[in-house]
Every structure is written in C-alpha cells, then in structure tokens.
Coordinates of C-alpha atoms and ligand atoms in Angstrom, one line a residue:
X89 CA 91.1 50.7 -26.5
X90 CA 88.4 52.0 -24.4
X91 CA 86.8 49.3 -22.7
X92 CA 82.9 49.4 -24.5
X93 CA 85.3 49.0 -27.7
X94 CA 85.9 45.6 -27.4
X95 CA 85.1 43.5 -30.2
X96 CA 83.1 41.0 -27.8
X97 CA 81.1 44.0 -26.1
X98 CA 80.2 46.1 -29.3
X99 CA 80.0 43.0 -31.3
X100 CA 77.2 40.5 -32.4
X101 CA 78.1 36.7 -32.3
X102 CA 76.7 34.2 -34.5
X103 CA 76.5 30.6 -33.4
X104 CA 76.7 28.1 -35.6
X105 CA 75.9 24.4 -35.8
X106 CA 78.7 23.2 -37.7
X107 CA 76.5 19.9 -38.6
X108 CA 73.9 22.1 -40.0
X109 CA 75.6 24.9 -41.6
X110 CA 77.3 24.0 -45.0
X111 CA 78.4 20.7 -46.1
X112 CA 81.2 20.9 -48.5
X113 CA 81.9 17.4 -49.4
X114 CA 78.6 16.0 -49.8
X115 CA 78.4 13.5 -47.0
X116 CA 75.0 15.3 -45.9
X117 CA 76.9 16.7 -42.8
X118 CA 78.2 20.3 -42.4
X119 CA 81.7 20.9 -41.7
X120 CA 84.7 23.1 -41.3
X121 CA 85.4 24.2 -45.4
X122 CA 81.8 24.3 -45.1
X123 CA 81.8 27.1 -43.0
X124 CA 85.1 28.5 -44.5
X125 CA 83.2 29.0 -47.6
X126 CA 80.6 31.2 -46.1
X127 CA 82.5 33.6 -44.1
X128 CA 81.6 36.3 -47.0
X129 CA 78.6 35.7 -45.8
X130 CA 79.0 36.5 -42.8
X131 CA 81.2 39.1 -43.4
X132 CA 78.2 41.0 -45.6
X133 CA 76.0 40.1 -42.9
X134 CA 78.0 42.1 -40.3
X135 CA 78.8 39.9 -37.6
X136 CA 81.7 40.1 -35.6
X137 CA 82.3 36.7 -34.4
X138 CA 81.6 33.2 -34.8
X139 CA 80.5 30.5 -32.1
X140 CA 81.0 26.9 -33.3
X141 CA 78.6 24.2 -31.5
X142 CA 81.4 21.3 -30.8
X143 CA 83.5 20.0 -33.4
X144 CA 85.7 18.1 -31.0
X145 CA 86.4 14.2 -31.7
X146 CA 83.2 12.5 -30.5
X147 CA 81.0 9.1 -31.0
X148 CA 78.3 11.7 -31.5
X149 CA 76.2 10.2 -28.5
X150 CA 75.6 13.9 -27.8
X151 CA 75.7 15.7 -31.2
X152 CA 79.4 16.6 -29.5
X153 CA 78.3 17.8 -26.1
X154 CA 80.2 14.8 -25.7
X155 CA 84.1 15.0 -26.1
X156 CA 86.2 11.8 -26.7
X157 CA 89.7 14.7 -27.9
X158 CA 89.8 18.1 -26.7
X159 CA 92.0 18.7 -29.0
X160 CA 91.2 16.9 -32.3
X161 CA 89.0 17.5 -34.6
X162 CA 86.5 15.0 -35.3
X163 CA 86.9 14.0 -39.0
X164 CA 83.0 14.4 -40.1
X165 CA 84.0 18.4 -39.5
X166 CA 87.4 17.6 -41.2
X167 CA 90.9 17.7 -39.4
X168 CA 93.3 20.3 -37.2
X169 CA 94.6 21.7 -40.9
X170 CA 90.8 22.7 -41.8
X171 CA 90.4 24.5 -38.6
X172 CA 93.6 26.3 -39.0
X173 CA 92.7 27.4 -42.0
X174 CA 89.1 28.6 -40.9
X175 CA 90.6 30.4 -38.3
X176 CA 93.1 32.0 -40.8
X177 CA 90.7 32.8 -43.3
X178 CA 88.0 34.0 -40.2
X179 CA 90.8 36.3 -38.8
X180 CA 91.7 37.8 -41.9
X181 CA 88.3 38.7 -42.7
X182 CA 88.2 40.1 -38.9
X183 CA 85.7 37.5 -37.7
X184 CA 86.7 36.1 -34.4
X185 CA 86.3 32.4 -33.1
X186 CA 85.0 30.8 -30.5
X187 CA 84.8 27.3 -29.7
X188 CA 82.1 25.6 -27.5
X189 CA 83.9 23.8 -24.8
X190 CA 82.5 20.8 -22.6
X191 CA 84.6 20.3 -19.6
X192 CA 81.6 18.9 -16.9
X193 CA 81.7 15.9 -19.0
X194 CA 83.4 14.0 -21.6
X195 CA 82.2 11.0 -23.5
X196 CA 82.7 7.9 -22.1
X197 CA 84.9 7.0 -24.9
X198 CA 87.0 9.4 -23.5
X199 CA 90.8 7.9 -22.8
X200 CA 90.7 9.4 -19.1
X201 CA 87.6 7.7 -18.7
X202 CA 88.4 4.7 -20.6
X203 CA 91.2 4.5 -18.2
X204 CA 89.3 5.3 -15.3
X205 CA 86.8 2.7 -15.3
X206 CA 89.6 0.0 -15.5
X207 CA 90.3 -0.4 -11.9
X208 CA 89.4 1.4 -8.8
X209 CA 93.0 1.8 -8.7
X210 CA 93.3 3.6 -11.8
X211 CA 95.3 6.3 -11.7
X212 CA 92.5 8.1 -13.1
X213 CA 90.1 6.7 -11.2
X214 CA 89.5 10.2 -9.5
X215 CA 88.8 11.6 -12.5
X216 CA 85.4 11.1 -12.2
X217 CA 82.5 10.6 -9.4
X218 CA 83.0 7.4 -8.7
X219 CA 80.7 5.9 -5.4
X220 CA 79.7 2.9 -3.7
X221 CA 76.2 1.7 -4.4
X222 CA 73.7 2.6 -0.6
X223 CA 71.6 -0.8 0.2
X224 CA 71.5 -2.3 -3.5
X225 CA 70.8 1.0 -5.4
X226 CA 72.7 4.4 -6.0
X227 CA 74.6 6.8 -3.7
X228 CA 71.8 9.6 -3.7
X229 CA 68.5 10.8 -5.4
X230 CA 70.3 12.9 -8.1
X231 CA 68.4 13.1 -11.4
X232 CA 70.3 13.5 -14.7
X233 CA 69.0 16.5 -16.8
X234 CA 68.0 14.2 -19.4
X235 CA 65.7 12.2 -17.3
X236 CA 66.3 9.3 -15.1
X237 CA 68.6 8.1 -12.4
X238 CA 72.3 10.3 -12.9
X239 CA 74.1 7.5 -11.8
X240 CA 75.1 4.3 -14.1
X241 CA 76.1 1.2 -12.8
X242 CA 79.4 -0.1 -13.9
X243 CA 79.9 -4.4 -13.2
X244 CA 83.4 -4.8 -13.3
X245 CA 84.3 -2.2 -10.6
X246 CA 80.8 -2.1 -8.6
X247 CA 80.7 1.1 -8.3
X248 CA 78.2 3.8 -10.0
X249 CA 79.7 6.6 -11.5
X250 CA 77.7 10.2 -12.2
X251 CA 76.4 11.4 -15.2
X252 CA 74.3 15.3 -15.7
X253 CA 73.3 14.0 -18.6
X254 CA 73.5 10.5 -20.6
X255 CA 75.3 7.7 -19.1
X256 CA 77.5 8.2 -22.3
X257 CA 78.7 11.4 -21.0
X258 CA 80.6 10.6 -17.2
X259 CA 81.2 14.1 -15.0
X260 CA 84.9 15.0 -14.7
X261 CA 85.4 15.1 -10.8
X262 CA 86.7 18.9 -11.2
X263 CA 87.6 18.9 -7.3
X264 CA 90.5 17.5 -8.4
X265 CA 93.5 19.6 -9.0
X266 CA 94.7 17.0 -11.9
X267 CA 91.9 17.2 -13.7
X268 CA 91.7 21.2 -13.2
X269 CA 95.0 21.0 -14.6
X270 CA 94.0 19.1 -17.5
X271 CA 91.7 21.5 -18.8
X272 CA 93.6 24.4 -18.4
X273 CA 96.3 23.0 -20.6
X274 CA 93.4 22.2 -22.6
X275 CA 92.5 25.8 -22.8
X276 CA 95.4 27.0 -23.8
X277 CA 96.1 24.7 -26.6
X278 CA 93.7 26.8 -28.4
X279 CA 94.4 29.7 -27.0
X280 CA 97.6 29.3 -28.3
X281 CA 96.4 28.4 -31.6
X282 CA 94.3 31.5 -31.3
X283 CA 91.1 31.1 -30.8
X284 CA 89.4 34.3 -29.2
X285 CA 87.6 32.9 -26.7
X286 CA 85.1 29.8 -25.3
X287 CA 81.9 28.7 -25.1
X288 CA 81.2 27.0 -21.8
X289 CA 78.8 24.2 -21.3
X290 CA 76.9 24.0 -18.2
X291 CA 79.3 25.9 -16.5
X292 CA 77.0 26.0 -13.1
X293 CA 77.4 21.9 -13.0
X294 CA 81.1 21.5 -12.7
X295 CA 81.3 21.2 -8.8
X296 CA 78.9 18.4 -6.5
X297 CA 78.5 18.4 -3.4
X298 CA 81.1 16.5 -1.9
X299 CA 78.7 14.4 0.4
X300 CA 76.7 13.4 -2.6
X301 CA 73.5 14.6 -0.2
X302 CA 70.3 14.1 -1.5
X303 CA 68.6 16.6 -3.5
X304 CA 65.1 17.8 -2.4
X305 CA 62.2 16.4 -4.1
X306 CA 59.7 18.8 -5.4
X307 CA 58.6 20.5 -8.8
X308 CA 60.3 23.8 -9.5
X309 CA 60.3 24.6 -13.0
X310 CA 57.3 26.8 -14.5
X311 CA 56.3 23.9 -16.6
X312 CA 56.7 20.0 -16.0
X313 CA 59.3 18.1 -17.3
X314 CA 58.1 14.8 -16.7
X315 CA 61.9 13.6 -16.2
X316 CA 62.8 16.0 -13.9
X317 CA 61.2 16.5 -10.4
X318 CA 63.9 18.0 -8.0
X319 CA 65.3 20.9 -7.3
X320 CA 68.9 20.3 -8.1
X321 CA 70.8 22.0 -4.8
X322 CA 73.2 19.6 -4.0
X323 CA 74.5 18.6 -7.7
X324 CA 74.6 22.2 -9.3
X325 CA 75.7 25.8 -8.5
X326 CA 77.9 25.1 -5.3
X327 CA 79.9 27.5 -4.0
X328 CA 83.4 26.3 -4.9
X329 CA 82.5 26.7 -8.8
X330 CA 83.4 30.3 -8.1
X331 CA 87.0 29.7 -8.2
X332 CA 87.3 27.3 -11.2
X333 CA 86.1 30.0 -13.3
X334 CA 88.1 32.5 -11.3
X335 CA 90.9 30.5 -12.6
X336 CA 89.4 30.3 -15.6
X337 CA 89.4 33.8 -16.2
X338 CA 93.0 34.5 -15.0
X339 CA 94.2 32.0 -17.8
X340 CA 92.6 34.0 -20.7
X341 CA 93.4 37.4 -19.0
X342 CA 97.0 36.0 -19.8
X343 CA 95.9 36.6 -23.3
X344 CA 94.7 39.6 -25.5
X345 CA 91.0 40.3 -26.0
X346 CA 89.9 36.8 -24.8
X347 CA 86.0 36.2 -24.0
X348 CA 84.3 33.0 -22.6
X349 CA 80.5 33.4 -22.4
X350 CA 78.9 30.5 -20.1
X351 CA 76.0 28.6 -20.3
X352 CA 74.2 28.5 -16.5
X353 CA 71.3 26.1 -16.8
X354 CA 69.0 27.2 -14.5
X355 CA 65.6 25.1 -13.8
X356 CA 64.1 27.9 -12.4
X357 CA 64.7 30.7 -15.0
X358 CA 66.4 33.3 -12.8
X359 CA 68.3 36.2 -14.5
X360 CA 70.2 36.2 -10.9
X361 CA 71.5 32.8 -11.6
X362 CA 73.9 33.5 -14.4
X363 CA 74.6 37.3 -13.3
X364 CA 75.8 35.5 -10.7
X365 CA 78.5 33.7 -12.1
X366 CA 79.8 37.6 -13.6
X367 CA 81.4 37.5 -10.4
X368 CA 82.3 41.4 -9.7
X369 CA 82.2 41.9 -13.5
X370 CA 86.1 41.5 -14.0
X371 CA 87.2 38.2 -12.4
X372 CA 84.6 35.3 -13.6
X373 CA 82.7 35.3 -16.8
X374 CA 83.0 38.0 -19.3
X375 CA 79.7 37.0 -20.5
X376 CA 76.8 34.8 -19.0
X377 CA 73.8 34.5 -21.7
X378 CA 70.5 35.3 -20.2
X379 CA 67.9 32.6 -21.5
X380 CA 64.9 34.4 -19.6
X381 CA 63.5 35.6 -22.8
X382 CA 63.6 31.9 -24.8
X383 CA 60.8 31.0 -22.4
X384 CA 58.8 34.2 -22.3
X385 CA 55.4 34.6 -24.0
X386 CA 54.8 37.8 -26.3
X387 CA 54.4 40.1 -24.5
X388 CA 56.1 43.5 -24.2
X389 CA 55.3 43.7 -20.3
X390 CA 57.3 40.5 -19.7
X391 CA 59.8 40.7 -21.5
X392 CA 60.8 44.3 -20.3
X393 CA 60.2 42.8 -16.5
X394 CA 62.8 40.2 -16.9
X395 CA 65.5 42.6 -19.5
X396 CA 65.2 45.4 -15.9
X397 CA 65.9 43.0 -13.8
X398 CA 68.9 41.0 -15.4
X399 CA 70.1 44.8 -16.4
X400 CA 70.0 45.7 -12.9
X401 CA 72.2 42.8 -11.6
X402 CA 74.5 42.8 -14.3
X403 CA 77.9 43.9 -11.8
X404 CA 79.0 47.9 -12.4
X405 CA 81.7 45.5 -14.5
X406 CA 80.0 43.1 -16.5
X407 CA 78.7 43.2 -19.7
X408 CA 74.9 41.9 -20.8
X409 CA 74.4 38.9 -23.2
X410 CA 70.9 38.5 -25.2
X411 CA 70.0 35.5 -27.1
X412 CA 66.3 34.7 -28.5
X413 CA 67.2 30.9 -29.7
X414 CA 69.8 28.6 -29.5
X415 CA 70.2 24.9 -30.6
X416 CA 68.4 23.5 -27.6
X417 CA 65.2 25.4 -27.7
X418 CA 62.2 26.4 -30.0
X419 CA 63.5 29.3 -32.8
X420 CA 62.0 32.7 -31.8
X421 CA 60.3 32.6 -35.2
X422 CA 58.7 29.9 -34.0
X423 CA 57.4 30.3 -31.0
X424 CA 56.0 33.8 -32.0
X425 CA 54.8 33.5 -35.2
X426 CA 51.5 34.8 -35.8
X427 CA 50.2 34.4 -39.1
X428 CA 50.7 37.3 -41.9
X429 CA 52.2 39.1 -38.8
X430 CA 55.2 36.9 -38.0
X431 CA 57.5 38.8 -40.1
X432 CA 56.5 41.9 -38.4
X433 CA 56.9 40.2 -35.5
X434 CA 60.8 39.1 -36.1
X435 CA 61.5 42.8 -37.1
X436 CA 60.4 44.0 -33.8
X437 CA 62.5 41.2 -32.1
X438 CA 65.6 41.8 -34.4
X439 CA 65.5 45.6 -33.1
X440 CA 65.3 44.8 -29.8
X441 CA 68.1 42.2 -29.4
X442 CA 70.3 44.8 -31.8
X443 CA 69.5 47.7 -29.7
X444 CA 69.6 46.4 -26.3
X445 CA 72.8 47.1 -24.0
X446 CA 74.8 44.3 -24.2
X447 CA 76.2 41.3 -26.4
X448 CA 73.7 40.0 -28.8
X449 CA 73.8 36.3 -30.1
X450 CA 72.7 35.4 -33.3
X451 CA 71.6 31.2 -34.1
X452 CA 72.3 30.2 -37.6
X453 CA 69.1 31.1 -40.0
X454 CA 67.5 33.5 -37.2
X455 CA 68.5 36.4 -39.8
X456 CA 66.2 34.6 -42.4
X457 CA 63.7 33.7 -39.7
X458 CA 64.1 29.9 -40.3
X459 CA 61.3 28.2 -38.7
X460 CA 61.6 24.5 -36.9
X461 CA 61.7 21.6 -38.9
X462 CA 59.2 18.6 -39.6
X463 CA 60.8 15.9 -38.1
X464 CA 59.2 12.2 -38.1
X465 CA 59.5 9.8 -36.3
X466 CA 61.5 7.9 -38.3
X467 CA 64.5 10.7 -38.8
X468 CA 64.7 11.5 -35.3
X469 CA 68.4 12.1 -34.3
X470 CA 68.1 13.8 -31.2
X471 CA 68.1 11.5 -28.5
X472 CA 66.1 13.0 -26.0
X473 CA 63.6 13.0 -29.1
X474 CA 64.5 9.3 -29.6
X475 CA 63.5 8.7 -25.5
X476 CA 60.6 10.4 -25.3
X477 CA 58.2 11.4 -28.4
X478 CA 55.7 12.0 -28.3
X479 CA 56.1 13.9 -25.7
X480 CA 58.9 15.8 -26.2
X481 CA 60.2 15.7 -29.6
X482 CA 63.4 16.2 -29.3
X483 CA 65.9 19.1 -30.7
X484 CA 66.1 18.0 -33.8
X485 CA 63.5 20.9 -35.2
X486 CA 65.7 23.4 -34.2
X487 CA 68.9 21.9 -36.1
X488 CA 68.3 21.7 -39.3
X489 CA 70.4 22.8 -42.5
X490 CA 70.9 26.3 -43.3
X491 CA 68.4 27.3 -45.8
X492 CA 70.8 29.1 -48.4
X493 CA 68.6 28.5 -51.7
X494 CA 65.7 27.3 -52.9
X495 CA 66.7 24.0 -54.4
X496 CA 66.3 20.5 -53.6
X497 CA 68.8 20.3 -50.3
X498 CA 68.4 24.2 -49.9
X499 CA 72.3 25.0 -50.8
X500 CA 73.1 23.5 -47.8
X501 CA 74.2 19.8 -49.6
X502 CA 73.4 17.9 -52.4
X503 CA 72.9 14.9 -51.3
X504 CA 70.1 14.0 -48.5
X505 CA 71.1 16.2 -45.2
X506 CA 71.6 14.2 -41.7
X507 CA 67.9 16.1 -41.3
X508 CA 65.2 16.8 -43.3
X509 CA 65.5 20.3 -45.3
X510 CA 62.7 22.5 -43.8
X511 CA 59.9 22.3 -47.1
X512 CA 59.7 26.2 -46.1
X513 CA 63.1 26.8 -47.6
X514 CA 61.5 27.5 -51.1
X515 CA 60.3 30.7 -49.8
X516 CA 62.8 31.4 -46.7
X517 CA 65.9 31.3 -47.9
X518 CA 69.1 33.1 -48.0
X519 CA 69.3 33.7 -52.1
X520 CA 65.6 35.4 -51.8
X521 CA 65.6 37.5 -49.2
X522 CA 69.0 39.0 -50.4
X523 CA 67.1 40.1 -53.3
X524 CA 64.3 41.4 -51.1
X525 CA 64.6 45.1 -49.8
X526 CA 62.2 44.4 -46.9
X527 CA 63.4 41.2 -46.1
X528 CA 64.3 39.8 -42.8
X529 CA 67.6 39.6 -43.7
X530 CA 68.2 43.2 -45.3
X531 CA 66.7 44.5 -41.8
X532 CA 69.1 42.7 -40.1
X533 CA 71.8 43.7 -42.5
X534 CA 71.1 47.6 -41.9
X535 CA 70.5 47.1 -37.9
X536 CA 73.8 45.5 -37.6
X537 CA 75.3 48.2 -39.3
X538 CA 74.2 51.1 -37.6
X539 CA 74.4 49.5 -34.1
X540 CA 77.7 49.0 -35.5
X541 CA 78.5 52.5 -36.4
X542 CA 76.6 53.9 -33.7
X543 CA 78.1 53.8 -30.7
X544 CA 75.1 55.2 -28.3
X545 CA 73.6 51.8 -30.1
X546 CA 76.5 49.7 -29.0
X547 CA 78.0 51.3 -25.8
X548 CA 75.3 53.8 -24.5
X549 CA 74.0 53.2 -21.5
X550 CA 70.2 52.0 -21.1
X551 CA 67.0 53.7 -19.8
X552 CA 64.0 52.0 -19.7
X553 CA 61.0 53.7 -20.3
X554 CA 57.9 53.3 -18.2
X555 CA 56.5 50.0 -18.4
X556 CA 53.7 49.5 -20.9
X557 CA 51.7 46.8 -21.6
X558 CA 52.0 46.3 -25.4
X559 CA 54.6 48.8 -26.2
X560 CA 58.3 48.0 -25.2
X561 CA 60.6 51.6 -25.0
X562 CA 63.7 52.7 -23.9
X563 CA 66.9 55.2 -24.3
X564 CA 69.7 54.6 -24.8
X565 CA 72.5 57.5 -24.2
X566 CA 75.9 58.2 -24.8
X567 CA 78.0 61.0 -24.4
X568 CA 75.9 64.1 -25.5
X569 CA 73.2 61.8 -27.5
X570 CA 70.1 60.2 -26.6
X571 CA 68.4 57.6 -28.5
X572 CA 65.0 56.2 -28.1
X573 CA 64.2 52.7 -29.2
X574 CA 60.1 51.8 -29.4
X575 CA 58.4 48.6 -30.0
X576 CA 55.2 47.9 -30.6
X577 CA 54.5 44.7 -29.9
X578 CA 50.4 44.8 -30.4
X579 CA 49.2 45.1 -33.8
X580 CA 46.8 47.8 -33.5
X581 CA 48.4 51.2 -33.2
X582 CA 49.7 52.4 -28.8
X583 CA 50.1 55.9 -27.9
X584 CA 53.2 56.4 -25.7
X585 CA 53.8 59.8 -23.6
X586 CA 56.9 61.8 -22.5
X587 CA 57.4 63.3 -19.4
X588 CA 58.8 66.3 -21.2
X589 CA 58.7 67.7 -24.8
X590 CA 61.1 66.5 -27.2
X591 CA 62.0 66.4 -30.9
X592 CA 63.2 63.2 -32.4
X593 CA 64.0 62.6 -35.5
X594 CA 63.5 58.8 -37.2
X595 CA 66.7 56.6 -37.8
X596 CA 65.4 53.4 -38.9
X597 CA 61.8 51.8 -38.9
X598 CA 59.5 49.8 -40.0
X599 CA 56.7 51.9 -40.1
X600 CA 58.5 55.3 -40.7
X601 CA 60.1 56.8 -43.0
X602 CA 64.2 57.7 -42.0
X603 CA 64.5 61.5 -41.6
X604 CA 60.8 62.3 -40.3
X605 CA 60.8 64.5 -36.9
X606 CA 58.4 64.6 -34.4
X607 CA 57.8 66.8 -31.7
X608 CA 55.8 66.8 -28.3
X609 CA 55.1 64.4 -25.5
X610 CA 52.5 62.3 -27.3
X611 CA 53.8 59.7 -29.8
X612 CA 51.1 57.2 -31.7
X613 CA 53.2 53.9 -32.5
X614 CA 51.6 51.9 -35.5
X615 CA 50.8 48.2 -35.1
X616 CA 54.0 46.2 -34.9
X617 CA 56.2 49.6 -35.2
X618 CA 60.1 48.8 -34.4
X619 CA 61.4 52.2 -34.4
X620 CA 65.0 54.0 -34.0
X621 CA 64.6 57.5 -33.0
X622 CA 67.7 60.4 -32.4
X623 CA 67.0 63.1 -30.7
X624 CA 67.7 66.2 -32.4
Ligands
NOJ121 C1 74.0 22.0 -22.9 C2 74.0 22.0 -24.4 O1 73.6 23.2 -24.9 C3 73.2 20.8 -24.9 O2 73.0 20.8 -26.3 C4 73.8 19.5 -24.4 O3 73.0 18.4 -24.8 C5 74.1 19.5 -22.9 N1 74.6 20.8 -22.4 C6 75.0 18.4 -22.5 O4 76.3 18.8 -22.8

C-alpha cells in the first residue's frame, strides 16, 4: 500500500470521552457497550478511527489521566470482555482503535507506587523521583502543571517524591531501564490484543533532568496562568526523551499499520516543539498534534501563519495532525461563535481541518457543534475547577454528554449524567441535525466523504496561497489535479486574485452551487464562503 494510503494518514480520528459519550447501563457514566452501540454512528459519519480518553483502572483523581492497571479496565467503563468486544465489533465495521496511554505518571494507587513508597529500599523505590528534602523544603523550584510546588512530601520515608501534575499522580522515573521495560510490555499487551495504535500523554515530560536543577523563573506563556511562572527547561523536553520514543516506535513498527500520535505540552505554543518530537519523520512519532490553532483568535491571517510554519517543519517523512478542540480546552464552537454567524463560522472551520494536509482529529459532538457546558459551582468535577474557580473553571464545560436527542438526559442516559446536559441540546443535537440538509453535521458528513474519496483531498500535497487578511486559500495537488480550497473568514464578501487565469469548477460550498465554473484571475468570495474548487 502506498504510503499516503494509510488508514491513519488519509483518515479522520475521532476522540472520544468514554465518560461522556453513551451510558448504557444507566449509572449516569458513559462506558464501553456505550460506545459499542454507536459505532453505526460513527460508521455513517465517516470516520476512520476512534481515540478513547483513558479507560484504564483508576481512583478517578484525574478523570483517568491517572492509571492505577495498565491493563484492566476500570469497571465504571465495564471489564477486558467489553473491550474485546468493542474492538471486535469496531474492527469489523473497519473503525480502528486507539487507546490513550499515560506512562509519565500513574496514580498513586498504583501497585509500583504503592510499593515504592514502602521503604527507600523498595525494590521499586527507583521507580519513581524520589529526593532528599534541601534545608527543610524541596529538592528544586519545579512547578507542577496544575499549580503549586511538583514535589509532595511523604513522612514515613522523608523523602519528596515528583509529581507533573497532582500529588495523586507520582512521575515514573523512566531513566530506568525497569521501568522502560515495564511499559513496553505494557504496550504490547494491547498490541497484542490489537489495538492500532496509542495515544500518548505528555509525551515531552517523561525524562528530568537528572540533577533536579532549578528551573528559571520567569513568565513565558502568552497569557498568565496564575499557577505557573517558570519556564520548565530542566523538568520537560530533555534530550534523552528522543530515544524512549525511538524505542517506542521500533516496538509498534514490529506490528502492522500501528500509529501513536503524542501529546507535547508546550507552555509556549511552538509548532517546532512537537514537529520536533517527529524525529526524521520515520523513527519517533507518527503523529504529534499541533495545538497552535486551539489558542488562536479568528483570524484567517493567524491561523495560516502558524498552519505554514508547522507545515514547513513537518520532516520530508512525517505526516501533519490538526485538531481544533480536545477535552482540556474551550470547544472551537465556543470560542468562535459569533452570533447568527457561528454556524457559518464551524462550516468554514470543518473545511479547513478536512481539507488541510494531514491527519484531522475530530472531539466528540464537534460534528454537531456542541457548545461548553454551564457548570456550577456545586457540580464541579474537574479538579483544577474545584482549586481554582472562579478563576479558572475548570474542564468540566468541555466534557459533557454527547447530545444525541432532544430529551431530558439528551440520549446520552436516563438518569442524571455525572455533568449537567448542556440546556442547548434541545436544538443541537444529533437526531435534529440528521434531519437537517444544512446542518453541521450533514456538512461534515459530505466533507468526510469526499476528502475520503478524493485523494488530492487526502494525499495531495499543499500550496498555500498568498496570505490575506480575512480570506484563508490554498491548493492542494495531486498527480495531474489541482484543487483550490477558499475560506472566507470575514462576513462581508473578499476579492481574491490569481497570478494566472484559470477555470475552476465548484465541488462543495456553502455559498455555491456544486457544478458552477468560473474563469479568470479575479474571484469575489461571499461572506463566510467555505469553498471546494477543481480545476477543470
Ligand atoms: C494531559 C491530559 O490531556 C489532561 O487531561 C491530563 O489532566 C494531564 N495530561 C495529566 O495526565
């Protein structure tokens, strides 16, 4: 199969947060027969694979970011049968799987943790960062990612040990080849099973420095996170990452058509970051998502500045990754929602994450444009919400259930869900926009399906037109054919213009009909136009 073929390049992955997605036994939680039971959905929706959020055994500290089994299943999802069977029923239907992963932490309740804290003698005890306390306090400066000190203080041992994140969540030490081998077994457990690939969590974390050096103190974020005030050199992104995920990589190239996409956190929002960690495009990551957009206003200009420049340091090997929202940030409806012209607004967007080169991913409800959720204070989960709302409220908006119908719990459950229902679902839902011919989710429905039978679409290569302020444009080419793609992302009508005269002919649009042609080097884009064009 030619390389662009593969299902993970030409595809579109859908992530879902198994909590939030279907709950099929009416505990108010999502689960695994949840999801089973809406793979014809996905399957009429067009997507190619499926991303679950953790489903691991976990206390739930985290929302499962925080792994107490690697390789159970933790029984509010349902149990290893429940997965097989998803993963049975996914295949047949030819929608692959891919399982989120944690390996720079586990939860405390972790047995290797567990028996890691017992002694300094433990033969686990390297495990994790374990270190002396300096003077009376902690080993360094180093700032966990969820605010406050990153190292916990544990009595009977006296020694701190170092958390990224909550204290419930310890770092594995991964310089230690045990613990290396640990995971790797882990890893192929479900490859074996066959799962077609991972989902890595903070990938860029997994190494610290080994002198525990202090970080430098200073604000370098493009806006303030009042719990975070250092640039994070010394406990992120060293060197010596490289080769975990260089053996990473070699363990799934032991396997067919294997894909793990990482997650680089990156305070400073550089597309180099996680191009970085593509390595030369065949030995690290198959897929590193690019988060620039999530924090990028609307604005045509910017967002074609930062697609150009993580396009041009994608490796001659590697293979782009696009994603608009995710689980830990504002939905994309959300944040650019303007009034009656929000819709339009999402139909530009969907074009653009469809048509660009590279892997798109999809969050759960972004098809429907679900909106984030009302939360108060009093049903906050989220416990970064928990800490600090008012001023950050936490993750919770972006979690809540699927919106399927219109009823009471939305489809999603009948009984109360672990989070409110959105009180939008009455009109954004999945059973109304089906019925809708210019829904949200019929646009998506027919954009999936001609990227899909497209190639140009889903393996051309990708021009970028002249920067513009309001309207975003660019070709994409393959073989003898050359596409244009043009979005409008003003609402008053832009004028574009050619270099050279050409004749293209309209394949989908908002504002068009399919089939028009049009000629010359002038072309007048309507307000909020999202536009397919062939040339002819
Ligand atoms: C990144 C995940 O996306 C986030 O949800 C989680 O809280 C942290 N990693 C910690 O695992």
């Amino acid at each position: 199969m030619a390389d662009e073929y593969l299902w993970w390049k030409h595809g579109l992955i859908y992530q879902i947060y198994p909590r939030s997605f279907c709950d099929s036994n009416d505990d108010g939680i999502g689960d695994l027969q949840g999801i089973a039971s809406k793979l014809d959905y996905l399957v009429e929706l067009g997507i190619d694979g499926i991303w679950l959020s953790p489903i691991n055994k976990s206390p739930m500290d985290d929302f499962g970011y925080d792994i107490a089994d690697y390789r159970g299943i933790d029984p509010i999802f349902g149990n290893n049968e429940d997965f097989d069977h998803l993963l049975d029923e996914a295949h047949k239907k030819g929608i692959k799987v891919i399982l989120d992963q944690v390996y720079n932490h586990t939860s405390y309740k972790h047995p290797w943790f567990q028996e890691s804290r017992k002694s300094k003698k433990s033969p686990k005890r390297d495990w994790y960062i374990w270190a002396d306390p300096v003077g009376t306090g902690p080993p360094n400066n180093w700032l966990a990612a969820f605010g406050g000190r990153a190292w916990a203080w544990d009595h009977k041992t006296r020694q701190y040990y170092f958390h990224s994140f909550l204290r419930e969540q310890p770092d594995l030490n991964w310089r230690n080849p045990e613990v290396q081998e640990a995971v790797f077994d882990t890893m192929r457990f479900w490859l074996n099973k066959g799962v077609d690939g991972f989902r890595f969590d903070v990938i860029n974390f997994f190494i610290k420095d080994k002198k525990l050096r202090n970080n430098p103190l200073g604000f370098w974020g493009p806006y303030p996170r009042p719990y975070d005030w250092q640039q994070h050199i010394f406990d992120r992104d060293r060197p010596e990452v490289h080769d975990i995920i260089r053996g990473m990589r070699k363990i799934l190239d032991e396997y067919d058509e294997r894909m793990m996409v990482g997650e680089v956190v990156d305070e400073q929002r550089d597309p180099g970051l996680p191009t970085s960690y593509l390595g030369f495009g065949t030995d690290e990551l198959h897929l590193a998502f690019n988060f620039a957009l999530i924090y990028e206003r609307w604005s045509a200009k910017k967002f074609m500045e930062h697609i150009r420049y993580y396009m041009a340091l994608i490796p001659k090997e590697g293979w782009p990754c696009h994603v608009l929202s995710n689980h830990d940030f504002h939905r994309a409806r959300s944040r650019y929602s303007f009034g009656r012209h929000t819709l339009a607004r999402s139909k530009v967007l969907a074009m653009m994450l469809l048509t660009l080169r590279g892997t798109p991913f999809l969050y759960y409800g972004e098809e429907i444009g679900m909106c984030d959720g009302v939360v108060k204070r009093s049903e906050i989960e989220d416990p970064l919400g928990k800490w600090y709302w008012p001023i950050v409220t936490g993750r919770d908006p972006f979690r809540t259930p699927m919106q399927w119908t219109g009823e009471k719990y939305a489809g999603f459950s009948k009984v109360q869900p672990w989070l409110p229902v959105n009180s939008d679902h009455t009109v954004i839902n999945v059973e109304s926009q089906r019925r809708d011919p210019d829904s949200l989710f019929n646009f998506y429905k027919r954009l999936i399906k001609l990227r899909r039978d497209t190639p140009t679409l889903h393996a051309g290569e990708w021009l970028p037109r002249r920067s513009h302020h309001k309207v975003m444009s660019y070709y994409r080419v393959h073989k003898d054919q050359r596409m244009l793609v043009v979005l409008n992302f003003s609402r008053r009508g832009q004028t574009i213009k050619h270099k050279h005269n050409r004749r293209w002919e309209v394949v989908m649009s908002t504002r068009r009909s399919v089939g028009d042609k049009i000629t010359g080097n002038v072309m007048m884009c309507r307000g909020y136009e999202a536009t397919i064009f062939k040339e002819w």
